[in-house]
Amino acid sequence: MHRLGCSLRLGVLLLGGILSGSAHDGDPGKAAPDDAKTVDPGHSMHGQAFNEGPRQHARPMAGMPEIRFDITTTNAVSRKFFLQGVGQLHGFWYLEAERSFRESAFHDTNCAMAYWGMAMANANNTARAAVFIQEADRRKGPVTRRERLWIESLAEFHKDPKRDEKERRRDYTRALENLIFEFPDDVEAKAFLAVHLWDSGYKGWPIGSAQAVESILKEIFAQQPMHPAHHYRIHLWDGEKDESAIRAVPSASKSGQSSPGVAHQWHMAGHTFNKLKRYADMAWQQEASVRVDNSQLMADRLLPDQIHNYAHNSEWLVQTYNYLGQARKAVDLSANMIEMPRHPGFNTLDKQTNGIAYDKRGTGSHGRRRLMETLLRWELWDETLRLSQTPYLEPTALAEEQGRRARLLGLAHLGKGDRVAVSGQIEAIEAAIARLRDERRAHVDAAEAKAKADKKGRGEIDAAIADAVKRTTEPMENLENFIEELRVGLEVHAGETNDLPKRLEALKTVSKERLAGLWFQVGDRDKALKLAKEAVDGGAQQVHPLAVLTELQWKAGKTNEALATFATLRGLAAWMDTDLPLVKRLAPVIAASGALGSAKDWRTAPTYPADSGTRPALDTLGSFHWKPQPAPPLAITGSDGKPVRLADYHGRPVLLVFYLGGGCLHCVEQLRLLAPRTEEFKKAGIDILAISTETVEGLAKTREKAGKDGRISFPLAADPTLSAFKQWHAHDDFEGTALHGVFLIDGEGRVRWQDIGFEPFTDFHFLLPEARRLLSFQQE
């Protein structure tokens, strides 16, 4: 694994004051209970549930929704963070919601509803939720009747996870309904009932009446017009037929505005506008979401893929830009996604790292796929060939991914008329197919061996083999189609079109727009126009298929039809880039239409419909680009007793390893694993510095322990006051203890990569090439 496995000692699960170690209201500074048993360094004294999740302080965030939810606490700060957490729950911002609730409990460790909030923030992790709601239940003595109903209903839901989920959900529904009956003014109960009913339908138990849920939401908005439950109305109608999306428009125009500091609230409005084919509105909402996420990522020093939905939102925004013809912004955002750090735990491009399977599609894989799609769609061949020589389109270890890259490069070379280079890319795809065949054999052998080892019957063994074969069947078929696509392209380019119609019919991986162009080139104009019209129908309100149809109609001599199609295109092209190859080829149509006028710009002026809502300037929400942030200060003491500062490494990248002293056996093992790679990092131009929680005197003992199996040649430094650990967030602020951390700092003092956690990061096999990749980007 990418982390060392640490044993957990849970003898004192959740003793006394969970987060601050104090059982006293408003006394967050006390130490952990004296009777707490020893746990591994970096692990929470309160058990597995508290190892995970955020372990740094929450901060008051701007743009949170107004929440009215009375709780039993005399601590104003605890109440403030509780309300912030509830607002974040409504935006499915579970990471930050849990942090806010932990902060609430930090300031009042007996605040039962803070633990209820932690359970709610783990809607997708029932094991952790069960631990948190038990703590809330244990503290419910002094709470009000209303709070008791909140706690007991959720405790009952998590009491027996093996119980039929449909029954558990039904009972929870009844419990919330009873709470509303007894406290009819409880807006939050209505909001959480609405989302629970929607979620139950999403999980497989269809809502009996979407309109009934709509009625609950209307009650909420009658009481609080800008309640963040607008998010739930969007989800409700997004799950119905496309035409039902119109019912969510009033909430799509208010969702983000109700919670401007919660990115997902902006994103969800994009779902409504997507169903209505209102792509300009959709792009605005998604860009707002990206900007808000970037603002929080950079402020709190998180990796992009640590935020729920970040990768999906970004890649969907790229797709939407393509619908609008904003190819340059699509390329720009895709490239930024590729520049982002990758981590073997939740975001890698390759599905296998160091023999360990990671099937995590994050910013890297999404960014690369959308970049290739954009370059192909808009025939940006020069840009494609240029990027192929950079980390943005570098070769990868994935056979299918290599095949897709070779196909794109082959088409780019074809577009430039370089037939020899096209043949070279065909060979590259053939090599990728051969690798997939090898992978298939390995899958089959492994499946058969495992089935036999498990003493399965012949039928079960054959089924296992068939499943292994299935894994590579579709990728191999796609790559074979890519080869045929390039071969057909070569023959069309050479004018050898006699046997091509039958072969064109067999192509399965080519868009209708591109197929239409190929049919036109082989002389079947009727087939070409038919396919182009089908592409327009299938891509309603999208500019690319309209541009293709306009071009083919003009070339076919259908002047009036071309002008009519162009008129439709012009009505949608307010945001379209005018320097794209396809658009440039429309020059004679544009001239004939008289659209240029005196402004020399044929596009219509960008506008949004009146029902889009009152929107802030996008720049006020955050940066469009994610950027690595300046490193915090570093003032520590070297093993020679002299001060060490980050400025000492200016101009040279450095890998900082924060470890928890020589008494941490897993830390010692981490240093031993890093030691043999010291020279490799050095050759990559990267220095290494390990920073310990111990004193200068203790560093020598650590070096001795870690050096037994390999000499530790990189320097060690001491930070016994944990000053640097705190500034670099390698610290549990709630328990006052250090955490493990690894950071890559570039020569300009910016944090390019990090890992902070309760176990030390050890996958240096992954980190070294990732460090090289990240440092190769020239970022401002």
PDB file of C-alpha atoms in Angstrom, residues 169-312:
ATOM      1  CA  ARG A 169     -35.081   4.424   5.257  1.00  0.00           C
ATOM      2  CA  ARG A 170     -38.835   4.108   5.704  1.00  0.00           C
ATOM      3  CA  ASP A 171     -38.494   4.376   9.489  1.00  0.00           C
ATOM      4  CA  TYR A 172     -36.183   7.369   9.205  1.00  0.00           C
ATOM      5  CA  THR A 173     -38.745   9.029   6.930  1.00  0.00           C
ATOM      6  CA  ARG A 174     -41.440   8.464   9.557  1.00  0.00           C
ATOM      7  CA  ALA A 175     -39.164   9.828  12.296  1.00  0.00           C
ATOM      8  CA  LEU A 176     -38.546  13.067  10.375  1.00  0.00           C
ATOM      9  CA  GLU A 177     -42.251  13.377   9.641  1.00  0.00           C
ATOM     10  CA  ASN A 178     -43.014  12.995  13.358  1.00  0.00           C
ATOM     11  CA  LEU A 179     -40.423  15.647  14.154  1.00  0.00           C
ATOM     12  CA  ILE A 180     -42.101  18.029  11.691  1.00  0.00           C
ATOM     13  CA  PHE A 181     -45.553  17.233  13.093  1.00  0.00           C
ATOM     14  CA  GLU A 182     -44.389  18.068  16.605  1.00  0.00           C
ATOM     15  CA  PHE A 183     -42.287  21.081  15.502  1.00  0.00           C
ATOM     16  CA  PRO A 184     -43.986  22.404  12.335  1.00  0.00           C
ATOM     17  CA  ASP A 185     -41.718  25.453  12.133  1.00  0.00           C
ATOM     18  CA  ASP A 186     -38.531  23.369  11.911  1.00  0.00           C
ATOM     19  CA  VAL A 187     -37.334  24.292   8.430  1.00  0.00           C
ATOM     20  CA  GLU A 188     -34.279  22.048   8.706  1.00  0.00           C
ATOM     21  CA  ALA A 189     -36.395  18.965   9.388  1.00  0.00           C
ATOM     22  CA  LYS A 190     -38.331  19.659   6.195  1.00  0.00           C
ATOM     23  CA  ALA A 191     -35.108  20.187   4.245  1.00  0.00           C
ATOM     24  CA  PHE A 192     -33.502  16.963   5.451  1.00  0.00           C
ATOM     25  CA  LEU A 193     -36.757  15.066   4.855  1.00  0.00           C
ATOM     26  CA  ALA A 194     -36.834  16.342   1.264  1.00  0.00           C
ATOM     27  CA  VAL A 195     -33.259  15.286   0.555  1.00  0.00           C
ATOM     28  CA  HIS A 196     -33.762  11.943   2.310  1.00  0.00           C
ATOM     29  CA  LEU A 197     -36.772  11.163   0.105  1.00  0.00           C
ATOM     30  CA  TRP A 198     -34.819  12.112  -3.016  1.00  0.00           C
ATOM     31  CA  ASP A 199     -31.774  10.118  -1.892  1.00  0.00           C
ATOM     32  CA  SER A 200     -33.912   7.051  -1.198  1.00  0.00           C
ATOM     33  CA  GLY A 201     -35.220   7.250  -4.746  1.00  0.00           C
ATOM     34  CA  TYR A 202     -31.675   7.683  -6.027  1.00  0.00           C
ATOM     35  CA  LYS A 203     -30.605   4.571  -4.079  1.00  0.00           C
ATOM     36  CA  GLY A 204     -33.287   2.382  -5.632  1.00  0.00           C
ATOM     37  CA  TRP A 205     -36.574   3.077  -3.848  1.00  0.00           C
ATOM     38  CA  PRO A 206     -38.409   5.398  -6.264  1.00  0.00           C
ATOM     39  CA  ILE A 207     -40.218   8.452  -4.912  1.00  0.00           C
ATOM     40  CA  GLY A 208     -43.955   7.828  -5.030  1.00  0.00           C
ATOM     41  CA  SER A 209     -44.610  11.436  -5.967  1.00  0.00           C
ATOM     42  CA  ALA A 210     -41.980  13.996  -6.911  1.00  0.00           C
ATOM     43  CA  GLN A 211     -44.668  16.650  -6.609  1.00  0.00           C
ATOM     44  CA  ALA A 212     -45.167  15.694  -2.946  1.00  0.00           C
ATOM     45  CA  VAL A 213     -41.481  16.422  -2.290  1.00  0.00           C
ATOM     46  CA  GLU A 214     -41.889  19.651  -4.256  1.00  0.00           C
ATOM     47  CA  SER A 215     -44.660  20.631  -1.836  1.00  0.00           C
ATOM     48  CA  ILE A 216     -42.288  20.185   1.118  1.00  0.00           C
ATOM     49  CA  LEU A 217     -39.711  22.362  -0.624  1.00  0.00           C
ATOM     50  CA  LYS A 218     -42.296  25.068  -1.291  1.00  0.00           C
ATOM     51  CA  GLU A 219     -43.052  25.166   2.437  1.00  0.00           C
ATOM     52  CA  ILE A 220     -39.349  25.711   3.111  1.00  0.00           C
ATOM     53  CA  PHE A 221     -39.058  28.551   0.602  1.00  0.00           C
ATOM     54  CA  ALA A 222     -42.219  30.169   1.946  1.00  0.00           C
ATOM     55  CA  GLN A 223     -40.413  30.434   5.294  1.00  0.00           C
ATOM     56  CA  GLN A 224     -36.888  31.076   3.967  1.00  0.00           C
ATOM     57  CA  PRO A 225     -36.836  32.095   0.283  1.00  0.00           C
ATOM     58  CA  MET A 226     -33.050  31.691   0.026  1.00  0.00           C
ATOM     59  CA  HIS A 227     -32.694  28.436   1.939  1.00  0.00           C
ATOM     60  CA  PRO A 228     -29.954  26.184   0.453  1.00  0.00           C
ATOM     61  CA  ALA A 229     -32.588  23.466  -0.115  1.00  0.00           C
ATOM     62  CA  HIS A 230     -32.779  24.943  -3.636  1.00  0.00           C
ATOM     63  CA  HIS A 231     -30.036  22.363  -4.195  1.00  0.00           C
ATOM     64  CA  TYR A 232     -32.519  19.591  -3.408  1.00  0.00           C
ATOM     65  CA  ARG A 233     -35.166  20.848  -5.822  1.00  0.00           C
ATOM     66  CA  ILE A 234     -32.591  20.683  -8.617  1.00  0.00           C
ATOM     67  CA  HIS A 235     -31.753  17.084  -7.717  1.00  0.00           C
ATOM     68  CA  LEU A 236     -35.440  16.210  -7.474  1.00  0.00           C
ATOM     69  CA  TRP A 237     -36.325  17.285 -11.004  1.00  0.00           C
ATOM     70  CA  ASP A 238     -32.966  16.276 -12.457  1.00  0.00           C
ATOM     71  CA  GLY A 239     -34.009  12.692 -11.707  1.00  0.00           C
ATOM     72  CA  GLU A 240     -37.209  13.025 -13.714  1.00  0.00           C
ATOM     73  CA  LYS A 241     -37.756  13.379 -17.461  1.00  0.00           C
ATOM     74  CA  ASP A 242     -35.752  16.077 -19.216  1.00  0.00           C
ATOM     75  CA  GLU A 243     -38.782  18.307 -19.759  1.00  0.00           C
ATOM     76  CA  SER A 244     -39.391  18.335 -15.988  1.00  0.00           C
ATOM     77  CA  ALA A 245     -36.154  20.286 -15.522  1.00  0.00           C
ATOM     78  CA  ILE A 246     -38.066  23.500 -16.237  1.00  0.00           C
ATOM     79  CA  ARG A 247     -39.589  23.124 -12.758  1.00  0.00           C
ATOM     80  CA  ALA A 248     -36.144  23.508 -11.200  1.00  0.00           C
ATOM     81  CA  VAL A 249     -35.227  26.759 -12.979  1.00  0.00           C
ATOM     82  CA  PRO A 250     -36.409  28.991 -10.084  1.00  0.00           C
ATOM     83  CA  SER A 251     -34.005  27.103  -7.807  1.00  0.00           C
ATOM     84  CA  ALA A 252     -31.244  26.967 -10.423  1.00  0.00           C
ATOM     85  CA  SER A 253     -31.316  30.759 -10.369  1.00  0.00           C
ATOM     86  CA  LYS A 254     -30.959  30.837  -6.562  1.00  0.00           C
ATOM     87  CA  SER A 255     -28.969  27.759  -5.509  1.00  0.00           C
ATOM     88  CA  GLY A 256     -25.495  29.249  -5.790  1.00  0.00           C
ATOM     89  CA  GLN A 257     -26.717  32.630  -4.629  1.00  0.00           C
ATOM     90  CA  SER A 258     -28.098  31.011  -1.457  1.00  0.00           C
ATOM     91  CA  SER A 259     -24.643  29.628  -0.609  1.00  0.00           C
ATOM     92  CA  PRO A 260     -22.043  31.497  -2.693  1.00  0.00           C
ATOM     93  CA  GLY A 261     -19.152  29.998  -0.745  1.00  0.00           C
ATOM     94  CA  VAL A 262     -20.242  26.396  -1.466  1.00  0.00           C
ATOM     95  CA  ALA A 263     -19.077  25.319  -4.926  1.00  0.00           C
ATOM     96  CA  HIS A 264     -21.519  22.439  -5.379  1.00  0.00           C
ATOM     97  CA  GLN A 265     -24.461  24.810  -4.996  1.00  0.00           C
ATOM     98  CA  TRP A 266     -23.299  26.623  -8.149  1.00  0.00           C
ATOM     99  CA  HIS A 267     -22.560  23.336  -9.920  1.00  0.00           C
ATOM    100  CA  MET A 268     -25.979  21.779  -9.452  1.00  0.00           C
ATOM    101  CA  ALA A 269     -27.744  24.577 -11.314  1.00  0.00           C
ATOM    102  CA  GLY A 270     -25.693  23.443 -14.288  1.00  0.00           C
ATOM    103  CA  HIS A 271     -27.602  20.148 -14.252  1.00  0.00           C
ATOM    104  CA  THR A 272     -30.869  21.972 -14.816  1.00  0.00           C
ATOM    105  CA  PHE A 273     -29.497  24.137 -17.607  1.00  0.00           C
ATOM    106  CA  ASN A 274     -27.852  21.102 -19.203  1.00  0.00           C
ATOM    107  CA  LYS A 275     -31.177  19.281 -19.452  1.00  0.00           C
ATOM    108  CA  LEU A 276     -32.714  22.379 -21.001  1.00  0.00           C
ATOM    109  CA  LYS A 277     -29.791  22.647 -23.460  1.00  0.00           C
ATOM    110  CA  ARG A 278     -28.984  26.103 -22.107  1.00  0.00           C
ATOM    111  CA  TYR A 279     -25.253  25.612 -22.396  1.00  0.00           C
ATOM    112  CA  ALA A 280     -24.174  29.201 -21.813  1.00  0.00           C
ATOM    113  CA  ASP A 281     -25.986  29.207 -18.468  1.00  0.00           C
ATOM    114  CA  MET A 282     -24.580  25.764 -17.732  1.00  0.00           C
ATOM    115  CA  ALA A 283     -21.013  26.930 -18.388  1.00  0.00           C
ATOM    116  CA  TRP A 284     -21.468  29.985 -16.169  1.00  0.00           C
ATOM    117  CA  GLN A 285     -22.655  27.870 -13.252  1.00  0.00           C
ATOM    118  CA  GLN A 286     -19.867  25.324 -13.593  1.00  0.00           C
ATOM    119  CA  GLU A 287     -17.190  27.976 -13.944  1.00  0.00           C
ATOM    120  CA  ALA A 288     -18.532  29.605 -10.783  1.00  0.00           C
ATOM    121  CA  SER A 289     -18.188  26.239  -9.041  1.00  0.00           C
ATOM    122  CA  VAL A 290     -14.602  25.752 -10.241  1.00  0.00           C
ATOM    123  CA  ARG A 291     -13.650  29.228  -9.064  1.00  0.00           C
ATOM    124  CA  VAL A 292     -15.161  28.768  -5.599  1.00  0.00           C
ATOM    125  CA  ASP A 293     -13.432  25.399  -5.234  1.00  0.00           C
ATOM    126  CA  ASN A 294     -10.101  26.884  -6.328  1.00  0.00           C
ATOM    127  CA  SER A 295     -10.484  29.650  -3.778  1.00  0.00           C
ATOM    128  CA  GLN A 296     -10.950  27.137  -0.973  1.00  0.00           C
ATOM    129  CA  LEU A 297      -8.314  24.708  -2.235  1.00  0.00           C
ATOM    130  CA  MET A 298      -5.636  27.348  -2.290  1.00  0.00           C
ATOM    131  CA  ALA A 299      -6.697  28.963   0.979  1.00  0.00           C
ATOM    132  CA  ASP A 300      -6.721  25.674   2.903  1.00  0.00           C
ATOM    133  CA  ARG A 301      -3.875  23.971   1.029  1.00  0.00           C
ATOM    134  CA  LEU A 302      -5.783  20.905  -0.138  1.00  0.00           C
ATOM    135  CA  LEU A 303      -5.080  18.794  -3.207  1.00  0.00           C
ATOM    136  CA  PRO A 304      -7.766  19.359  -5.881  1.00  0.00           C
ATOM    137  CA  ASP A 305      -9.096  15.798  -5.791  1.00  0.00           C
ATOM    138  CA  GLN A 306      -9.682  15.992  -2.059  1.00  0.00           C
ATOM    139  CA  ILE A 307     -12.807  18.037  -2.812  1.00  0.00           C
ATOM    140  CA  HIS A 308     -15.874  16.026  -3.754  1.00  0.00           C
ATOM    141  CA  ASN A 309     -16.953  16.525  -7.355  1.00  0.00           C
ATOM    142  CA  TYR A 310     -14.029  18.800  -8.291  1.00  0.00           C
ATOM    143  CA  ALA A 311     -12.753  16.613 -11.140  1.00  0.00           C
ATOM    144  CA  HIS A 312     -16.233  15.917 -12.501  1.00  0.00           C
TER     145      HIS A 312
END
